[in-house]
Amino acid sequence: MAPVRFQYKYNRDAKHDFVFFGHQPVRAYKTANRWKFVESEVRAAGRAIAALAWDPHDLVDPRPGGAGQQGGSRLEPTGWRAQIHGWIVRAARTAHEETGCSCGAVWGYGYEKSWGLRCGLTADALREQCGEYAIACVLPVASLAWTDDTWLIPRTLAFILDRQEETDENLGHTPTPCKVCGTGVTDPGRRPAAGSGGNVLCPACAQATLLSYRQQLDGKPYAKVRENGPPAQDYLCTLCDPPRPAAVWDHCHDHGLIRGPFSELTRASRDQVTGRSVLKGRAGMGLENCCERRGC
C-alpha cells in the first residue's frame, strides 16, 4: 500500500467524489474551497484493509481468460489488468530500444504476446521502472512474482483491485439525493462535476430555486464576475432543455467576456464544437459585441 497517494485530485469527468484506499471508498468533502476527509472514515478504510488475509505466496494469474499463446492471455485485458499490462509493455519497449533487440516486435499490437519478459527486460528492471506506480493507493508491480512464462499477483491484491473497480462503477450509477426534496437524481447532467463541490437538484427544485438567466452579464469581464460574483451556480443553464443547474460561466477565451451560465453537460458538449457554433444555437443571447462581431 502507498498511503501517501491517498489524496483528492480534481477530475471533471469523474462520476463521484470518493477516493479509494484499496477497495475502500472514502468520500472527499469540499469546505471553504479545500478538500477534506473525515478522519474516522479514513481510519475505518485502513482497518478494513488491515483485516484482509495476506499471503504473498498465494498467487493467481492476472491474465484475463487464462493463459493464451506465447505466454499471453485469451482475452484483452481491461481495468487494472490493462494498466499493469501497459506498464509491462512500456518497460519491454524501453528494454527493446536500449538493447537493440532484433525480435521485430510491433508495438501497440498483439496484446496476447506482451505479458512476459522479453527484449532483454528483467524482473528487477520492471520493478525499478514501475514499482511506484499506484492504483487506488496499491503498488501492484512491487508485489508481482515472475514464474516460467508470466507474472503472478497475490490473491488478496487481485481481490482488492477487482472490488475497487466494481465499487467505483457502482458509485458512478448510484442516485444522488436532491439537496431540497431528497429525490434520487440519476441524470449525470444534473450532478455537479466531481470536484466542484456543487449541489444536486432535481428538475422541479432546480426550476423553483434557481434564477433564469436573462443576459444580465452578457459582455461583462469574466475575471470580475469570477472574483465578485454572482456565482454561476445561482442560475439555470442557458442551453439545457429542460433547464439544468449551471456550474460555470461560459466566456470568450479571446476577449474574456461572459456569454452565459452553462451546466456541466453543456460545458462538456461545448468542448466538442466551437464557441461560435454553440452561440448559433442560443436564441436571443445578445452576444454580438463579444463573439459574433469579433469572430470568437
mmCIF file of N, CA, C and O in Angstrom, residues 82-129:
data_model
loop_
_atom_site.group_PDB
_atom_site.id
_atom_site.type_symbol
_atom_site.label_atom_id
_atom_site.label_comp_id
_atom_site.label_asym_id
_atom_site.label_seq_id
_atom_site.Cartn_x
_atom_site.Cartn_y
_atom_site.Cartn_z
ATOM 1 N N ALA A 82 -5.346 -4.121 -17.475
ATOM 2 C CA ALA A 82 -4.839 -3.378 -18.633
ATOM 3 C C ALA A 82 -3.752 -2.387 -18.211
ATOM 4 O O ALA A 82 -2.786 -2.157 -18.951
ATOM 5 N N GLN A 83 -3.898 -1.790 -17.018
ATOM 6 C CA GLN A 83 -2.866 -0.868 -16.551
ATOM 7 C C GLN A 83 -1.540 -1.588 -16.314
ATOM 8 O O GLN A 83 -0.483 -1.126 -16.750
ATOM 9 N N ILE A 84 -1.603 -2.723 -15.623
ATOM 10 C CA ILE A 84 -0.374 -3.476 -15.367
ATOM 11 C C ILE A 84 0.214 -3.975 -16.684
ATOM 12 O O ILE A 84 1.426 -3.897 -16.909
ATOM 13 N N HIS A 85 -0.642 -4.462 -17.552
ATOM 14 C CA HIS A 85 -0.186 -4.925 -18.861
ATOM 15 C C HIS A 85 0.510 -3.790 -19.615
ATOM 16 O O HIS A 85 1.559 -3.987 -20.240
ATOM 17 N N GLY A 86 -0.064 -2.604 -19.549
ATOM 18 C CA GLY A 86 0.542 -1.468 -20.236
ATOM 19 C C GLY A 86 1.914 -1.113 -19.677
ATOM 20 O O GLY A 86 2.832 -0.755 -20.430
ATOM 21 N N TRP A 87 2.062 -1.217 -18.360
ATOM 22 C CA TRP A 87 3.373 -0.941 -17.745
ATOM 23 C C TRP A 87 4.410 -1.974 -18.207
ATOM 24 O O TRP A 87 5.563 -1.621 -18.480
ATOM 25 N N ILE A 88 3.990 -3.236 -18.286
ATOM 26 C CA ILE A 88 4.907 -4.281 -18.740
ATOM 27 C C ILE A 88 5.329 -4.021 -20.186
ATOM 28 O O ILE A 88 6.501 -4.146 -20.545
ATOM 29 N N VAL A 89 4.355 -3.653 -21.027
ATOM 30 C CA VAL A 89 4.657 -3.391 -22.434
ATOM 31 C C VAL A 89 5.628 -2.224 -22.577
ATOM 32 O O VAL A 89 6.598 -2.284 -23.344
ATOM 33 N N ARG A 90 5.357 -1.134 -21.832
ATOM 34 C CA ARG A 90 6.239 0.038 -21.945
ATOM 35 C C ARG A 90 7.646 -0.277 -21.447
ATOM 36 O O ARG A 90 8.637 0.183 -22.020
ATOM 37 N N ALA A 91 7.730 -1.060 -20.364
ATOM 38 C CA ALA A 91 9.054 -1.428 -19.861
ATOM 39 C C ALA A 91 9.788 -2.307 -20.872
ATOM 40 O O ALA A 91 11.000 -2.156 -21.086
ATOM 41 N N ALA A 92 9.055 -3.223 -21.523
ATOM 42 C CA ALA A 92 9.671 -4.077 -22.537
ATOM 43 C C ALA A 92 10.114 -3.248 -23.738
ATOM 44 O O ALA A 92 11.169 -3.504 -24.336
ATOM 45 N N ARG A 93 9.331 -2.265 -24.086
ATOM 46 C CA ARG A 93 9.699 -1.414 -25.219
ATOM 47 C C ARG A 93 10.961 -0.616 -24.902
ATOM 48 O O ARG A 93 11.834 -0.446 -25.754
ATOM 49 N N THR A 94 11.056 -0.132 -23.663
ATOM 50 C CA THR A 94 12.271 0.581 -23.251
ATOM 51 C C THR A 94 13.483 -0.339 -23.345
ATOM 52 O O THR A 94 14.543 0.054 -23.847
ATOM 53 N N ALA A 95 13.321 -1.581 -22.871
ATOM 54 C CA ALA A 95 14.419 -2.546 -22.955
ATOM 55 C C ALA A 95 14.771 -2.843 -24.407
ATOM 56 O O ALA A 95 15.943 -2.980 -24.767
ATOM 57 N N HIS A 96 13.748 -2.929 -25.244
ATOM 58 C CA HIS A 96 13.959 -3.184 -26.676
ATOM 59 C C HIS A 96 14.821 -2.090 -27.297
ATOM 60 O O HIS A 96 15.752 -2.374 -28.065
ATOM 61 N N GLU A 97 14.517 -0.834 -26.943
ATOM 62 C CA GLU A 97 15.267 0.284 -27.513
ATOM 63 C C GLU A 97 16.679 0.358 -26.947
ATOM 64 O O GLU A 97 17.628 0.711 -27.659
ATOM 65 N N GLU A 98 16.823 0.037 -25.668
ATOM 66 C CA GLU A 98 18.130 0.145 -25.037
ATOM 67 C C GLU A 98 19.079 -0.975 -25.458
ATOM 68 O O GLU A 98 20.296 -0.773 -25.548
ATOM 69 N N THR A 99 18.518 -2.155 -25.696
ATOM 70 C CA THR A 99 19.370 -3.303 -26.032
ATOM 71 C C THR A 99 19.512 -3.521 -27.530
ATOM 72 O O THR A 99 20.336 -4.349 -27.962
ATOM 73 N N GLY A 100 18.699 -2.797 -28.312
ATOM 74 C CA GLY A 100 18.746 -3.006 -29.753
ATOM 75 C C GLY A 100 18.235 -4.371 -30.157
ATOM 76 O O GLY A 100 18.732 -4.986 -31.111
ATOM 77 N N CYS A 101 17.226 -4.852 -29.436
ATOM 78 C CA CYS A 101 16.671 -6.180 -29.696
ATOM 79 C C CYS A 101 16.186 -6.288 -31.149
ATOM 80 O O CYS A 101 15.558 -5.360 -31.664
ATOM 81 N N SER A 102 16.448 -7.409 -31.789
ATOM 82 C CA SER A 102 16.086 -7.600 -33.199
ATOM 83 C C SER A 102 14.914 -8.555 -33.373
ATOM 84 O O SER A 102 14.792 -9.226 -34.394
ATOM 85 N N CYS A 103 14.027 -8.592 -32.351
ATOM 86 C CA CYS A 103 12.921 -9.548 -32.390
ATOM 87 C C CYS A 103 11.833 -9.162 -33.387
ATOM 88 O O CYS A 103 10.972 -9.971 -33.717
ATOM 89 N N GLY A 104 11.832 -7.902 -33.833
ATOM 90 C CA GLY A 104 10.823 -7.467 -34.794
ATOM 91 C C GLY A 104 9.459 -7.237 -34.185
ATOM 92 O O GLY A 104 8.435 -7.337 -34.872
ATOM 93 N N ALA A 105 9.400 -6.930 -32.899
ATOM 94 C CA ALA A 105 8.115 -6.698 -32.232
ATOM 95 C C ALA A 105 7.412 -5.493 -32.837
ATOM 96 O O ALA A 105 8.030 -4.487 -33.182
ATOM 97 N N VAL A 106 6.082 -5.605 -33.001
ATOM 98 C CA VAL A 106 5.258 -4.494 -33.483
ATOM 99 C C VAL A 106 4.542 -3.923 -32.281
ATOM 100 O O VAL A 106 3.583 -4.500 -31.781
ATOM 101 N N TRP A 107 4.994 -2.794 -31.804
ATOM 102 C CA TRP A 107 4.457 -2.235 -30.564
ATOM 103 C C TRP A 107 3.083 -1.639 -30.785
ATOM 104 O O TRP A 107 2.810 -1.003 -31.796
ATOM 105 N N GLY A 108 2.207 -1.861 -29.786
ATOM 106 C CA GLY A 108 0.839 -1.383 -29.879
ATOM 107 C C GLY A 108 -0.085 -2.390 -30.532
ATOM 108 O O GLY A 108 -1.242 -2.103 -30.780
ATOM 109 N N TYR A 109 0.417 -3.581 -30.827
ATOM 110 C CA TYR A 109 -0.406 -4.621 -31.449
ATOM 111 C C TYR A 109 -0.012 -5.976 -30.868
ATOM 112 O O TYR A 109 1.150 -6.227 -30.583
ATOM 113 N N GLY A 110 -0.984 -6.837 -30.735
ATOM 114 C CA GLY A 110 -0.681 -8.188 -30.256
ATOM 115 C C GLY A 110 -0.550 -8.245 -28.745
ATOM 116 O O GLY A 110 0.469 -8.688 -28.225
ATOM 117 N N TYR A 111 -1.616 -7.819 -28.010
ATOM 118 C CA TYR A 111 -1.567 -7.794 -26.556
ATOM 119 C C TYR A 111 -1.291 -9.167 -25.974
ATOM 120 O O TYR A 111 -0.741 -9.313 -24.902
ATOM 121 N N GLU A 112 -1.661 -10.221 -26.722
ATOM 122 C CA GLU A 112 -1.506 -11.573 -26.204
ATOM 123 C C GLU A 112 -0.053 -11.979 -26.038
ATOM 124 O O GLU A 112 0.262 -12.991 -25.403
ATOM 125 N N LYS A 113 0.868 -11.217 -26.598
ATOM 126 C CA LYS A 113 2.279 -11.583 -26.551
ATOM 127 C C LYS A 113 3.067 -10.762 -25.529
ATOM 128 O O LYS A 113 4.278 -10.879 -25.470
ATOM 129 N N SER A 114 2.395 -9.928 -24.768
ATOM 130 C CA SER A 114 3.144 -8.908 -24.040
ATOM 131 C C SER A 114 3.172 -9.064 -22.521
ATOM 132 O O SER A 114 3.499 -8.136 -21.820
ATOM 133 N N TRP A 115 2.830 -10.246 -21.972
ATOM 134 C CA TRP A 115 2.836 -10.406 -20.520
ATOM 135 C C TRP A 115 4.173 -10.892 -19.978
ATOM 136 O O TRP A 115 4.416 -10.838 -18.790
ATOM 137 N N GLY A 116 5.026 -11.366 -20.824
ATOM 138 C CA GLY A 116 6.260 -11.962 -20.353
ATOM 139 C C GLY A 116 7.432 -10.995 -20.347
ATOM 140 O O GLY A 116 7.308 -9.815 -20.652
ATOM 141 N N LEU A 117 8.593 -11.544 -19.964
ATOM 142 C CA LEU A 117 9.837 -10.790 -20.011
ATOM 143 C C LEU A 117 10.448 -10.989 -21.402
ATOM 144 O O LEU A 117 10.798 -12.115 -21.780
ATOM 145 N N ARG A 118 10.570 -9.926 -22.146
ATOM 146 C CA ARG A 118 11.111 -10.045 -23.487
ATOM 147 C C ARG A 118 11.991 -8.854 -23.818
ATOM 148 O O ARG A 118 11.984 -7.846 -23.106
ATOM 149 N N CYS A 119 12.690 -8.968 -24.891
ATOM 150 C CA CYS A 119 13.550 -7.880 -25.387
ATOM 151 C C CYS A 119 14.576 -7.443 -24.345
ATOM 152 O O CYS A 119 14.937 -6.262 -24.270
ATOM 153 N N GLY A 120 15.006 -8.363 -23.496
ATOM 154 C CA GLY A 120 16.010 -8.023 -22.502
ATOM 155 C C GLY A 120 15.459 -7.473 -21.207
ATOM 156 O O GLY A 120 16.228 -7.147 -20.290
ATOM 157 N N LEU A 121 14.137 -7.360 -21.099
ATOM 158 C CA LEU A 121 13.541 -6.861 -19.850
ATOM 159 C C LEU A 121 13.737 -7.894 -18.740
ATOM 160 O O LEU A 121 13.548 -9.090 -18.947
ATOM 161 N N THR A 122 14.112 -7.429 -17.569
ATOM 162 C CA THR A 122 14.263 -8.306 -16.411
ATOM 163 C C THR A 122 13.224 -7.942 -15.358
ATOM 164 O O THR A 122 12.651 -6.842 -15.379
ATOM 165 N N ALA A 123 12.999 -8.860 -14.433
ATOM 166 C CA ALA A 123 12.039 -8.604 -13.354
ATOM 167 C C ALA A 123 12.470 -7.403 -12.525
ATOM 168 O O ALA A 123 11.651 -6.559 -12.158
ATOM 169 N N ASP A 124 13.755 -7.316 -12.241
ATOM 170 C CA ASP A 124 14.247 -6.185 -11.449
ATOM 171 C C ASP A 124 14.072 -4.871 -12.195
ATOM 172 O O ASP A 124 13.740 -3.844 -11.590
ATOM 173 N N ALA A 125 14.280 -4.879 -13.512
ATOM 174 C CA ALA A 125 14.127 -3.653 -14.299
ATOM 175 C C ALA A 125 12.671 -3.198 -14.305
ATOM 176 O O ALA A 125 12.380 -1.992 -14.213
ATOM 177 N N LEU A 126 11.748 -4.144 -14.397
ATOM 178 C CA LEU A 126 10.329 -3.783 -14.376
ATOM 179 C C LEU A 126 9.967 -3.159 -13.031
ATOM 180 O O LEU A 126 9.282 -2.134 -12.975
ATOM 181 N N ARG A 127 10.425 -3.786 -11.949
ATOM 182 C CA ARG A 127 10.106 -3.248 -10.626
ATOM 183 C C ARG A 127 10.743 -1.877 -10.425
ATOM 184 O O ARG A 127 10.158 -0.992 -9.788
ATOM 185 N N GLU A 128 11.930 -1.686 -10.958
ATOM 186 C CA GLU A 128 12.596 -0.391 -10.818
ATOM 187 C C GLU A 128 11.849 0.701 -11.580
ATOM 188 O O GLU A 128 11.702 1.820 -11.093
ATOM 189 N N GLN A 129 11.348 0.367 -12.767
ATOM 190 C CA GLN A 129 10.665 1.356 -13.586
ATOM 191 C C GLN A 129 9.245 1.633 -13.104
ATOM 192 O O GLN A 129 8.781 2.770 -13.147
#
